[in-house]
Amino acid sequence: MASNVENVSASQLRVSSEMQEMFCEECEQYSTEYKPAEGYCVDCCMYLCEVSLLYHKGQQHNIQDKYTMPQDSCSEKCSAHSNKRIKFYCENCEEIACSECKKTHHQNCLDVSDLAAVVKGDEQAKELEDLLEDMGELSEDLENTKKEIKSNVEYIASQETIEKLKISNQNAKRVADYSKLQEEIIENFDKQMEETTANMKRERQKLVEKLSEEMRKFQEKLDNAEKDLTKACKSLTTSDQTNLDSLMEKTLTIIDELKISSANLKGEENSGKKCHLFIAIKNAKHKTRNLRNSLSEIKKENRIKYNSTEQPQTNQTNQTPESNTSHFSYEETPEPRKETTAAFYSSIETHYSGFQTSCLLSVNTLTVAYSEANSLLLVQDIMQKKPAFQTIYMFSKLWAITKVKDNKVAVTLPNEGTIRLITFSNSMTVTNSDDIKVKGRCYGISCSNDYLIVSTVSHFFHSGKVQILDMSGNVLKVLDKDCNNKALFSNPLYLALSPDNETIYVSDWDKNTVTCLTFDGKIKAIYKDNQLLGPCQLTTDELGSVYVCGRLSNNVHQLSPLLNKVKILLDGSEELAYPVSVSHCMNKNRLYLGMWSNNIKVFNLSQV
């Protein structure tokens, strides 16, 4: 794998061959003397001299002699207690601690271990290897992003030249067309002139002079329009260039920070001080997560405007060109559709089946709502070969799930007409749960800033609607009718939002359609295809492409932001078994497809 970060295997971890001399911690604490340690008290986690050992033996403590006691200690001082050395690591809180921190902050924690005992094994070698591999992937992702930005820079540099040439060619054609029109007028007049008197010859001359003046004015208008359009074109490309320059600067900064973080890790590894390496790994993990979040923001902003120069259609038989007040328009066009290819990556066995929806809480955590099982499944460490699973059982049927914040999701409970907001701790345990009542049976759900978008269905009347709510459950807008006051939906079970949170996508199970509309209820497009049957969950990527699962057609369709069919991305011959849920990971550019059977298929996406 090409990367700015060198991969380091666990076998490259080295421990200093020199045995460190340990000193009695009681003497150091109470008398500021440094006496060599002759043993180690396992119960107190302290190195002790010969005199202190006698006291601890009298207390029936577990004592190790100087030959069996731990030989690796940490010399770093606690950031909160400068006179205390770091000696412990809390598995529950994932924090290092001195003896004072252990008493005050971790007295109720069950897994607080001596740091020397923690680093004695080879676990951190695997952790280091995984971290460096992740950093290597991030580095590769950064390089690809840099190439994409460079490509966009080259594109906008050439756009102005192309548009100016197009304008010049269009001007020449219009002048030629207008000249031809004038020639036809003159020819018709010449025929009449043969039958007229000398007076008509004078009228002809006047007409020629008039047309010549009109041509001069028309040419002048075209020249002015060309100047205005060139100025507008330059202004737009300059704006894109400024934005791309800023994104490139941010990307290069992340690359430099990643290199520094990698170099620090290697330096600590080569020092042979495993405690220091342990702390460096933890710090690098936090740093890498922050860098990845920064890269995600860069990807969202790495877009350029696609513009096109157009000229109005005029009927030159009843409208003269010089009377036209609009000669050219320079408008932003929808982003060109980009086809995507999908390559099978892995399969995650979940042991649940049936209707489901999913959403990513983070790059490492996938949440899946299983309707028939009344269960919310948390799939953690999804980047690993063996992810961890945690099941939260509900007392009612649940349907759809969406991310509200990094540690908060919203789940619909259709039988109760309730939206349940669930908050998780860092260790993914439920810390809070609030309910919002909804009028009707609620199914699909998405979140946009401080608003919830939810679909409700009345199965008795075979009709559905989309409601926009605030976080207290107050209905702000109801979307259920088209411009002809006809019902928009029959069975809208799933929702998704565009990356800019300005467009709502709704899949309708009964109509086999996907509808694209604004928050004001304006219909932008409706997608219907005989190869899409039983549409289920749908999602969007950072470029606005829409991916929708066909449960009954056993495929996944890729659509443009305005619901033009790009392609059938996956069908039944490509590892599919009736997909019903789909989530897109922007950081890895992956699709997580939940099957009707008990597994989730993972696919890597790439642009054609």
Coordinates of C-alpha atoms in Angstrom, one line a residue:
M1 CA 0.0 0.0 0.0
A2 CA 1.5 3.3 -1.1
S3 CA 1.5 5.7 1.9
N4 CA 3.4 8.6 3.5
V5 CA 3.4 6.5 6.7
E6 CA 5.6 3.3 6.9
N7 CA 3.9 0.2 8.2
V8 CA 5.5 -1.2 11.3
S9 CA 4.7 -4.8 12.4
A10 CA 4.4 -6.0 15.9
S11 CA 7.6 -8.0 15.6
Q12 CA 9.5 -4.7 15.3
L13 CA 8.7 -3.7 18.9
R14 CA 11.9 -3.7 20.9
V15 CA 12.4 -3.7 24.6
S16 CA 15.6 -2.2 26.1
S17 CA 18.0 -5.0 27.0
E18 CA 19.3 -3.0 30.0
M19 CA 17.5 -3.7 33.3
Q20 CA 16.3 -0.4 34.9
E21 CA 17.2 0.2 38.6
M22 CA 14.1 0.5 40.7
F23 CA 13.9 2.6 43.9
C24 CA 11.8 2.3 47.1
E25 CA 8.7 4.4 46.5
E26 CA 7.9 4.7 50.3
C27 CA 11.3 6.2 51.0
E28 CA 11.0 8.5 48.0
Q29 CA 7.5 9.6 49.2
Y30 CA 8.1 10.1 52.9
S31 CA 11.9 10.8 53.3
T32 CA 12.9 11.9 49.8
E33 CA 15.6 9.3 50.0
Y34 CA 16.4 7.0 47.0
K35 CA 17.0 3.4 48.3
P36 CA 17.3 0.6 45.8
A37 CA 14.1 -1.6 45.6
E38 CA 14.6 -5.1 46.9
G39 CA 11.1 -6.3 46.0
Y40 CA 7.6 -5.3 44.8
C41 CA 4.2 -5.4 46.7
V42 CA 1.6 -6.6 44.3
D43 CA -1.3 -5.5 46.6
C44 CA 0.0 -1.9 46.9
C45 CA 1.6 -1.7 43.4
M46 CA 4.8 -0.3 45.0
Y47 CA 8.6 -0.9 44.7
L48 CA 10.0 -1.3 48.3
C49 CA 13.4 -1.4 50.0
E50 CA 14.4 -4.2 52.4
V51 CA 13.0 -2.3 55.5
S52 CA 9.7 -1.5 53.8
L53 CA 9.3 -5.1 52.7
L54 CA 9.4 -6.3 56.3
Y55 CA 6.4 -4.1 57.1
H56 CA 4.4 -5.3 54.1
K57 CA 5.2 -8.9 54.7
G58 CA 3.8 -8.4 58.2
Q59 CA 0.5 -7.2 56.6
Q60 CA 0.2 -10.5 54.7
H61 CA 0.7 -8.7 51.3
N62 CA 1.7 -10.5 48.1
I63 CA 5.4 -9.8 47.7
Q64 CA 7.7 -10.4 44.7
D65 CA 11.5 -10.4 45.2
K66 CA 14.0 -8.3 43.1
Y67 CA 14.3 -11.1 40.6
T68 CA 10.6 -11.6 39.9
M69 CA 9.3 -8.1 40.3
P70 CA 8.3 -6.0 37.2
Q71 CA 11.4 -4.4 35.5
D72 CA 9.6 -1.7 33.5
S73 CA 8.3 1.4 35.1
C74 CA 7.2 4.8 33.9
S75 CA 9.1 7.9 34.9
E76 CA 6.5 10.4 33.7
K77 CA 4.8 12.6 36.2
C78 CA 1.0 13.0 36.5
S79 CA -0.3 16.1 34.7
A80 CA -2.8 16.6 37.7
H81 CA -0.4 15.7 40.5
S82 CA 3.1 16.8 39.6
N83 CA 4.7 15.0 42.6
K84 CA 3.2 11.7 41.5
R85 CA 4.4 9.2 38.9
I86 CA 2.0 7.6 36.4
K87 CA 1.5 4.0 37.6
F88 CA -1.9 2.7 36.6
Y89 CA -4.2 2.3 33.6
C90 CA -8.0 2.2 33.8
E91 CA -9.6 0.0 31.2
N92 CA -13.1 1.3 32.0
C93 CA -12.2 5.0 31.3
E94 CA -9.2 4.3 29.0
E95 CA -7.1 6.7 31.1
I96 CA -3.6 6.6 32.7
A97 CA -3.5 7.6 36.4
C98 CA -1.2 8.1 39.4
S99 CA -2.0 6.7 42.8
E100 CA -3.9 10.0 43.8
C101 CA -5.9 9.9 40.6
K102 CA -6.8 6.2 41.3
K103 CA -8.2 7.2 44.7
T104 CA -10.2 10.2 43.6
H105 CA -11.3 9.5 40.0
H106 CA -11.3 5.7 39.6
Q107 CA -12.3 4.4 43.1
N108 CA -15.4 2.7 41.6
C109 CA -13.7 1.4 38.4
L110 CA -13.2 -2.4 38.3
D111 CA -10.4 -2.7 35.8
V112 CA -7.6 -0.5 37.2
S113 CA -4.3 -2.2 36.6
D114 CA -0.6 -1.6 37.3
L115 CA 0.9 0.0 34.2
A116 CA 3.9 -2.2 34.3
A117 CA 1.6 -5.3 34.2
V118 CA -0.4 -3.9 31.3
V119 CA 2.6 -3.3 29.1
K120 CA 4.3 -6.6 30.0
G121 CA 2.4 -8.4 27.3
D122 CA 2.4 -8.0 23.5
E123 CA -1.1 -6.5 23.2
Q124 CA 0.2 -3.0 22.4
A125 CA 2.2 -4.4 19.5
K126 CA -1.0 -5.4 17.8
E127 CA -2.6 -2.1 18.7
L128 CA 0.3 -0.2 17.3
E129 CA 0.2 -2.3 14.2
D130 CA -3.5 -1.6 13.7
L131 CA -3.0 2.1 14.4
L132 CA -0.2 2.4 11.9
E133 CA -2.2 0.5 9.3
D134 CA -5.1 2.9 9.8
M135 CA -2.8 5.9 9.6
G136 CA -1.4 4.4 6.4
E137 CA -4.9 4.2 4.9
L138 CA -5.6 7.8 6.0
S139 CA -2.4 8.9 4.3
E140 CA -3.4 7.1 1.1
D141 CA -6.8 8.7 1.3
L142 CA -5.2 12.1 1.7
E143 CA -3.0 11.6 -1.4
N144 CA -6.1 10.6 -3.4
T145 CA -7.9 13.7 -2.2
K146 CA -4.9 15.9 -3.1
K147 CA -5.0 14.4 -6.6
E148 CA -8.8 15.1 -6.9
I149 CA -8.2 18.7 -5.8
K150 CA -5.4 19.1 -8.3
S151 CA -7.7 17.7 -11.1
N152 CA -10.4 20.3 -10.1
V153 CA -7.8 23.1 -10.2
E154 CA -6.8 22.1 -13.7
Y155 CA -10.4 21.9 -14.8
I156 CA -11.4 25.4 -13.7
A157 CA -8.2 26.8 -15.2
S158 CA -9.3 25.6 -18.6
Q159 CA -13.0 26.4 -18.2
E160 CA -12.6 30.2 -18.8
T161 CA -10.7 29.6 -22.0
I162 CA -13.2 27.1 -23.3
E163 CA -16.2 29.3 -22.5
K164 CA -14.6 32.3 -24.2
L165 CA -14.0 30.3 -27.3
K166 CA -17.6 29.0 -27.3
I167 CA -18.9 32.6 -27.0
S168 CA -16.7 33.7 -29.9
N169 CA -17.9 30.9 -32.1
Q170 CA -21.5 31.6 -31.2
N171 CA -21.1 35.3 -31.9
A172 CA -19.7 34.5 -35.4
K173 CA -22.6 32.2 -36.1
R174 CA -25.2 34.6 -35.0
V175 CA -23.6 37.4 -37.1
A176 CA -23.6 35.1 -40.1
D177 CA -27.2 34.2 -39.5
Y178 CA -28.2 37.8 -39.2
S179 CA -26.2 38.7 -42.4
K180 CA -28.1 36.0 -44.2
L181 CA -31.4 37.4 -43.0
Q182 CA -30.4 40.8 -44.3
E183 CA -29.4 39.4 -47.7
E184 CA -32.8 37.8 -48.0
I185 CA -34.5 41.1 -47.2
I186 CA -32.4 42.9 -49.8
E187 CA -33.0 40.2 -52.5
N188 CA -36.8 40.4 -52.0
F189 CA -36.6 44.2 -52.3
D190 CA -34.5 43.9 -55.4
K191 CA -37.3 41.9 -57.1
Q192 CA -39.8 44.5 -56.3
M193 CA -37.4 47.2 -57.4
E194 CA -37.5 45.9 -61.0
E195 CA -41.2 46.8 -61.1
T196 CA -40.9 50.1 -59.4
T197 CA -39.7 53.5 -60.3
A198 CA -36.6 55.5 -59.5
N199 CA -38.4 56.5 -56.3
M200 CA -38.2 52.9 -55.0
K201 CA -34.4 52.9 -55.7
R202 CA -34.1 55.8 -53.3
E203 CA -36.2 53.8 -50.8
R204 CA -33.8 50.9 -51.2
Q205 CA -30.8 53.0 -50.4
K206 CA -32.5 54.2 -47.3
L207 CA -33.3 50.7 -46.2
V208 CA -29.7 49.5 -46.8
E209 CA -28.5 52.4 -44.6
K210 CA -31.0 51.5 -41.9
L211 CA -30.0 47.9 -41.9
S212 CA -26.4 48.8 -41.7
E213 CA -27.0 50.9 -38.7
E214 CA -29.0 48.1 -37.1
M215 CA -26.1 45.7 -37.7
R216 CA -23.7 48.2 -36.1
K217 CA -25.9 48.4 -33.0
F218 CA -26.4 44.6 -32.9
Q219 CA -22.7 44.0 -33.1
E220 CA -22.2 46.5 -30.3
K221 CA -24.7 44.7 -28.1
L222 CA -23.0 41.4 -28.7
D223 CA -19.6 42.8 -27.8
N224 CA -21.0 44.3 -24.6
A225 CA -22.7 41.0 -23.7
E226 CA -19.5 39.1 -24.3
K227 CA -17.6 41.4 -22.0
D228 CA -20.2 41.1 -19.2
L229 CA -20.2 37.3 -19.6
T230 CA -16.4 37.0 -19.6
K231 CA -16.3 39.0 -16.4
A232 CA -19.0 36.8 -14.8
C233 CA -17.1 33.7 -15.9
K234 CA -13.8 35.0 -14.4
S235 CA -15.5 35.9 -11.1
L236 CA -17.0 32.4 -10.6
T237 CA -13.7 30.6 -11.5
T238 CA -11.8 32.9 -9.2
S239 CA -14.2 31.9 -6.3
D240 CA -13.7 28.2 -7.0
Q241 CA -9.9 28.7 -7.2
T242 CA -9.8 30.5 -3.9
N243 CA -11.8 27.7 -2.2
L244 CA -9.6 25.0 -3.7
D245 CA -6.4 26.7 -2.7
S246 CA -7.7 26.8 0.9
L247 CA -8.7 23.1 0.7
M248 CA -5.2 22.2 -0.6
E249 CA -3.5 24.1 2.2
K250 CA -5.7 22.3 4.8
T251 CA -4.9 18.9 3.2
L252 CA -1.1 19.6 3.2
T253 CA -1.4 20.6 6.8
I254 CA -3.1 17.3 7.7
I255 CA -0.4 15.4 5.8
D256 CA 2.4 17.1 7.7
E257 CA 0.6 16.5 11.1
L258 CA 0.2 12.8 10.2
K259 CA 3.9 12.5 9.3
I260 CA 4.9 14.1 12.6
S261 CA 2.5 11.8 14.6
S262 CA 4.0 8.8 12.8
A263 CA 7.5 9.9 13.4
N264 CA 6.8 10.4 17.1
L265 CA 5.4 6.9 17.4
K266 CA 8.5 5.4 15.7
G267 CA 10.7 7.4 18.0
E268 CA 9.0 6.1 21.1
E269 CA 9.0 2.6 19.7
N270 CA 12.8 2.7 19.1
S271 CA 13.4 4.1 22.6
G272 CA 12.4 0.8 24.1
K273 CA 10.3 2.5 26.8
K274 CA 7.0 0.6 26.5
C275 CA 5.2 2.9 29.0
H276 CA 6.0 5.9 26.9
L277 CA 5.1 4.1 23.8
F278 CA 1.7 3.1 25.3
I279 CA 0.9 6.8 26.1
A280 CA 2.1 7.8 22.6
I281 CA -0.2 5.3 21.0
K282 CA -3.2 6.6 22.9
N283 CA -2.4 10.2 22.0
A284 CA -1.9 9.2 18.4
K285 CA -5.2 7.5 18.3
H286 CA -7.0 10.7 19.4
K287 CA -4.9 12.7 16.9
T288 CA -5.7 10.4 14.0
R289 CA -9.5 10.5 14.7
N290 CA -9.3 14.3 14.7
L291 CA -7.3 14.3 11.4
R292 CA -9.9 11.9 9.8
N293 CA -12.7 14.3 10.8
S294 CA -10.9 17.2 9.3
L295 CA -10.4 15.2 6.1
S296 CA -14.2 14.5 6.0
E297 CA -14.9 18.2 6.1
I298 CA -12.4 18.9 3.3
K299 CA -14.2 16.2 1.2
K300 CA -17.5 17.9 1.7
E301 CA -16.2 21.2 0.6
N302 CA -14.1 19.8 -2.4
R303 CA -16.6 20.7 -5.0
I304 CA -16.6 23.0 -8.0
K305 CA -19.4 24.7 -9.9
Y306 CA -20.2 23.3 -13.3
N307 CA -21.4 26.2 -15.5
S308 CA -22.5 26.5 -19.1
T309 CA -23.0 29.3 -21.5
E310 CA -26.4 29.3 -23.3
Q311 CA -28.1 31.6 -25.8
P312 CA -31.9 32.2 -25.9
Q313 CA -34.0 30.7 -28.7
T314 CA -35.4 33.5 -30.9
N315 CA -37.9 33.4 -33.8
Q316 CA -36.1 35.7 -36.2
T317 CA -39.1 35.9 -38.6
N318 CA -41.0 38.0 -36.1
Q319 CA -38.3 39.3 -33.8
T320 CA -35.3 41.1 -34.9
P321 CA -32.0 40.2 -33.2
E322 CA -31.2 43.8 -32.1
S323 CA -34.5 43.9 -30.2
N324 CA -33.5 40.9 -28.0
T325 CA -32.4 42.2 -24.6
S326 CA -30.8 38.9 -23.5
H327 CA -28.0 37.4 -25.7
F328 CA -26.3 34.9 -23.4
S329 CA -26.8 33.3 -20.0
Y330 CA -24.1 31.8 -17.8
E331 CA -25.8 29.4 -15.3
E332 CA -24.8 26.7 -12.9
T333 CA -25.8 23.3 -14.1
P334 CA -26.3 20.1 -12.1
E335 CA -23.1 18.3 -11.3
P336 CA -22.2 15.7 -14.0
R337 CA -23.3 12.2 -13.1
K338 CA -20.4 10.0 -12.0
E339 CA -20.8 6.3 -12.3
T340 CA -19.6 4.2 -9.3
T341 CA -18.3 0.7 -9.2
A342 CA -18.7 -1.6 -6.2
A343 CA -16.3 -4.3 -5.1
F344 CA -17.2 -6.9 -2.5
Y345 CA -15.0 -6.4 0.7
S346 CA -16.4 -8.5 3.5
S347 CA -19.5 -10.0 5.2
I348 CA -20.6 -9.4 8.8
E349 CA -22.8 -12.2 10.3
T350 CA -25.5 -10.7 12.6
H351 CA -27.8 -13.7 13.3
Y352 CA -30.8 -11.4 12.7
S353 CA -33.0 -11.3 9.5
G354 CA -36.0 -9.5 8.1
F355 CA -36.8 -5.8 7.6
Q356 CA -34.1 -3.5 9.0
T357 CA -32.6 0.0 8.6
S358 CA -29.0 1.1 9.5
C359 CA -27.0 4.2 10.1
L360 CA -23.3 4.9 10.9
L361 CA -22.7 6.6 14.3
S362 CA -19.0 6.8 13.4
V363 CA -16.5 5.2 11.1
N364 CA -16.2 2.3 13.5
T365 CA -19.8 1.9 14.7
L366 CA -22.8 0.8 12.7
T367 CA -26.3 0.7 14.3
V368 CA -29.0 -1.6 12.8
A369 CA -32.7 -1.6 13.8
Y370 CA -34.2 -5.1 13.3
S371 CA -38.0 -4.8 13.1
E372 CA -39.0 -8.5 13.6
A373 CA -36.5 -9.0 16.5
N374 CA -37.6 -5.7 18.3
S375 CA -33.8 -5.2 18.7
L376 CA -31.2 -2.5 18.1
L377 CA -27.9 -4.0 17.2
L378 CA -24.6 -2.1 17.7
V379 CA -21.8 -3.3 15.5
Q380 CA -18.6 -1.9 16.9
D381 CA -15.1 -2.1 15.4
I382 CA -16.5 -2.7 12.0
M383 CA -13.1 -2.0 10.5
Q384 CA -11.8 -5.2 12.1
K385 CA -12.2 -8.7 10.9
K386 CA -14.2 -9.7 14.0
P387 CA -16.4 -6.8 15.0
A388 CA -18.0 -6.7 18.5
F389 CA -21.8 -6.9 18.9
Q390 CA -24.1 -5.4 21.5
T391 CA -27.9 -5.9 21.4
I392 CA -30.4 -3.5 22.9
Y393 CA -33.9 -5.1 23.2
M394 CA -37.0 -2.9 22.8
F395 CA -40.5 -3.6 24.1
S396 CA -42.1 -2.7 20.9
K397 CA -41.6 -3.1 17.1
L398 CA -39.0 -0.7 15.8
W399 CA -38.6 0.3 12.2
A400 CA -36.1 3.0 11.1
I401 CA -33.1 4.7 12.7
T402 CA -31.1 7.9 12.0
K403 CA -28.2 9.6 13.5
V404 CA -29.0 12.8 15.5
K405 CA -25.5 13.5 16.9
D406 CA -22.3 11.5 17.3
N407 CA -23.7 9.8 20.4
K408 CA -27.4 10.0 19.7
V409 CA -29.9 8.2 17.5
A410 CA -33.6 8.5 16.8
V411 CA -35.7 5.3 16.3
T412 CA -39.3 5.0 15.1
L413 CA -41.8 2.7 16.9
P414 CA -44.8 2.6 14.5
N415 CA -47.1 0.6 16.8
E416 CA -46.7 3.2 19.5
G417 CA -46.6 6.2 17.2
T418 CA -43.4 7.2 19.0
I419 CA -39.9 8.5 18.1
R420 CA -37.4 7.4 20.7
L421 CA -34.2 9.4 21.1
I422 CA -31.4 7.2 22.6
T423 CA -28.1 8.7 23.9
F424 CA -25.0 6.5 24.3
S425 CA -21.9 6.9 26.4
N426 CA -18.4 6.6 24.9
S427 CA -18.5 2.8 25.8
M428 CA -21.8 2.6 23.8
T429 CA -24.0 2.0 26.9
V430 CA -27.4 3.7 26.9
T431 CA -27.3 6.8 29.2
N432 CA -30.7 8.5 28.3
S433 CA -33.9 7.8 26.4
D434 CA -36.6 10.3 25.5
D435 CA -39.9 9.8 23.6
I436 CA -41.6 12.1 21.1
K437 CA -45.3 11.3 20.2
V438 CA -46.3 11.4 16.6
K439 CA -49.7 11.4 15.0
G440 CA -50.0 8.2 13.1
R441 CA -47.8 5.1 12.6
C442 CA -44.3 6.5 12.0
Y443 CA -41.8 4.7 9.8
G444 CA -39.0 6.4 7.9
I445 CA -36.9 9.0 9.7
S446 CA -34.0 11.4 9.0
C447 CA -32.5 14.3 10.9
S448 CA -31.5 17.7 9.6
N449 CA -29.9 20.1 12.0
D450 CA -32.6 20.7 14.7
Y451 CA -35.4 19.1 12.7
L452 CA -36.8 15.5 12.4
I453 CA -38.3 14.4 9.1
V454 CA -40.6 11.4 9.6
S455 CA -43.0 9.5 7.3
T456 CA -46.3 8.3 8.6
V457 CA -48.7 5.7 7.0
S458 CA -52.4 5.1 7.4
H459 CA -52.7 1.5 6.1
F460 CA -56.5 1.7 6.4
F461 CA -56.7 4.5 3.8
H462 CA -53.5 3.4 1.9
S463 CA -52.0 6.8 2.2
G464 CA -48.9 8.3 3.7
K465 CA -47.3 11.7 4.3
V466 CA -44.0 13.2 5.4
Q467 CA -43.9 15.5 8.4
I468 CA -41.2 18.0 9.5
L469 CA -41.0 18.2 13.3
D470 CA -38.9 20.2 15.8
M471 CA -37.1 18.3 18.5
S472 CA -40.1 18.7 20.8
G473 CA -42.4 16.9 18.3
N474 CA -44.2 20.0 17.1
V475 CA -45.4 19.7 13.5
L476 CA -43.8 22.4 11.3
K477 CA -44.8 21.2 7.9
V478 CA -46.8 18.3 6.3
L479 CA -45.9 17.1 2.8
D480 CA -48.7 14.9 1.4
K481 CA -50.2 16.5 -1.7
D482 CA -48.9 17.4 -5.2
C483 CA -49.7 20.6 -7.1
N484 CA -53.0 19.1 -8.2
N485 CA -54.0 18.3 -4.6
K486 CA -53.5 14.5 -5.2
A487 CA -51.9 12.2 -2.7
L488 CA -48.1 12.1 -3.1
F489 CA -47.5 8.8 -1.3
S490 CA -49.1 5.5 -0.6
N491 CA -46.6 3.6 1.6
P492 CA -43.6 5.8 2.2
L493 CA -41.5 3.6 4.5
Y494 CA -38.0 5.1 4.2
L495 CA -36.4 8.6 4.0
A496 CA -33.0 10.1 3.2
L497 CA -31.5 13.6 2.8
S498 CA -29.1 15.2 0.3
P499 CA -25.6 16.1 1.6
D500 CA -26.6 19.8 1.9
N501 CA -29.8 18.9 3.9
E502 CA -32.0 20.7 1.3
T503 CA -33.6 17.8 -0.5
I504 CA -35.8 14.9 0.9
Y505 CA -35.8 11.5 -0.8
V506 CA -38.7 9.2 -0.1
S507 CA -39.1 5.5 -1.2
D508 CA -42.7 4.3 -1.6
W509 CA -43.1 0.5 -1.2
D510 CA -46.5 0.3 -2.9
K511 CA -45.8 2.6 -5.9
N512 CA -42.2 1.3 -6.4
T513 CA -41.0 4.9 -6.7
V514 CA -38.4 7.3 -5.2
T515 CA -39.6 10.9 -4.9
C516 CA -37.3 13.9 -4.6
L517 CA -38.8 17.1 -3.0
T518 CA -37.8 20.2 -1.2
F519 CA -38.7 21.1 2.4
D520 CA -41.4 23.3 1.1
G521 CA -43.1 20.3 -0.7
K522 CA -42.0 21.2 -4.2
I523 CA -41.5 18.0 -6.3
K524 CA -38.2 18.0 -8.1
A525 CA -38.3 14.5 -9.6
I526 CA -39.9 11.0 -9.3
Y527 CA -38.0 7.9 -10.2
K528 CA -39.9 4.8 -11.4
D529 CA -38.2 1.9 -13.1
N530 CA -39.5 -1.6 -13.9
Q531 CA -36.2 -3.0 -12.5
L532 CA -36.8 -1.4 -9.0
L533 CA -39.4 -3.4 -7.0
G534 CA -40.0 -3.1 -3.3
P535 CA -37.8 -0.1 -2.7
C536 CA -36.5 -0.1 0.9
Q537 CA -33.9 2.1 2.6
L538 CA -32.0 4.6 0.6
T539 CA -28.9 6.8 1.3
T540 CA -26.7 9.5 -0.4
D541 CA -23.0 10.0 -0.7
E542 CA -21.0 13.2 -0.4
L543 CA -21.4 13.9 -4.2
G544 CA -25.2 13.6 -3.9
S545 CA -25.6 10.3 -5.6
V546 CA -28.6 8.3 -4.3
Y547 CA -28.4 4.5 -3.6
V548 CA -31.7 2.7 -3.1
C549 CA -32.2 -1.0 -2.2
G550 CA -34.7 -3.1 -4.2
R551 CA -35.9 -5.8 -1.9
L552 CA -38.1 -7.6 -4.4
S553 CA -35.9 -6.9 -7.5
N554 CA -32.8 -8.0 -5.5
N555 CA -30.6 -5.1 -6.6
V556 CA -29.2 -1.6 -5.7
H557 CA -29.8 1.4 -8.0
Q558 CA -27.5 4.4 -8.3
L559 CA -29.4 7.6 -9.1
S560 CA -28.3 11.2 -9.7
P561 CA -29.3 13.9 -7.3
L562 CA -32.3 14.7 -9.6
L563 CA -33.1 10.9 -9.7
N564 CA -31.8 10.2 -13.2
K565 CA -30.8 6.6 -13.4
V566 CA -27.0 6.3 -13.5
K567 CA -26.8 2.5 -13.3
I568 CA -27.8 -0.7 -11.5
L569 CA -24.9 -0.7 -9.1
L570 CA -25.4 -4.3 -7.8
D571 CA -27.7 -7.1 -8.7
G572 CA -28.5 -10.6 -7.5
S573 CA -25.3 -12.0 -9.1
E574 CA -23.0 -9.9 -7.0
E575 CA -23.1 -11.2 -3.4
L576 CA -26.7 -9.9 -2.9
A577 CA -29.5 -11.7 -1.1
Y578 CA -32.5 -9.3 -1.1
P579 CA -31.0 -6.1 0.4
V580 CA -33.2 -4.0 2.6
S581 CA -30.9 -1.6 4.4
V582 CA -28.0 0.6 3.2
S583 CA -25.6 3.1 4.8
H584 CA -22.7 5.0 3.2
C585 CA -19.3 5.5 5.0
M586 CA -17.8 8.7 3.6
N587 CA -14.4 8.2 5.1
K588 CA -13.9 4.8 3.6
N589 CA -16.3 5.3 0.6
R590 CA -18.1 2.0 1.5
L591 CA -21.6 0.7 1.3
Y592 CA -23.0 -1.4 4.2
L593 CA -25.9 -3.4 2.7
G594 CA -28.1 -5.3 5.2
M595 CA -29.6 -8.5 3.6
W596 CA -33.0 -10.0 4.3
S597 CA -31.0 -12.9 5.7
N598 CA -28.7 -12.7 8.7
N599 CA -25.7 -10.8 7.4
I600 CA -24.4 -7.4 6.2
K601 CA -22.4 -7.2 3.0
V602 CA -19.7 -4.5 2.8
F603 CA -18.7 -3.0 -0.6
N604 CA -15.9 -0.6 -1.5
L605 CA -16.9 2.1 -4.0
S606 CA -14.8 3.9 -6.5
Q607 CA -15.5 6.4 -9.3
V608 CA -15.4 5.3 -12.9

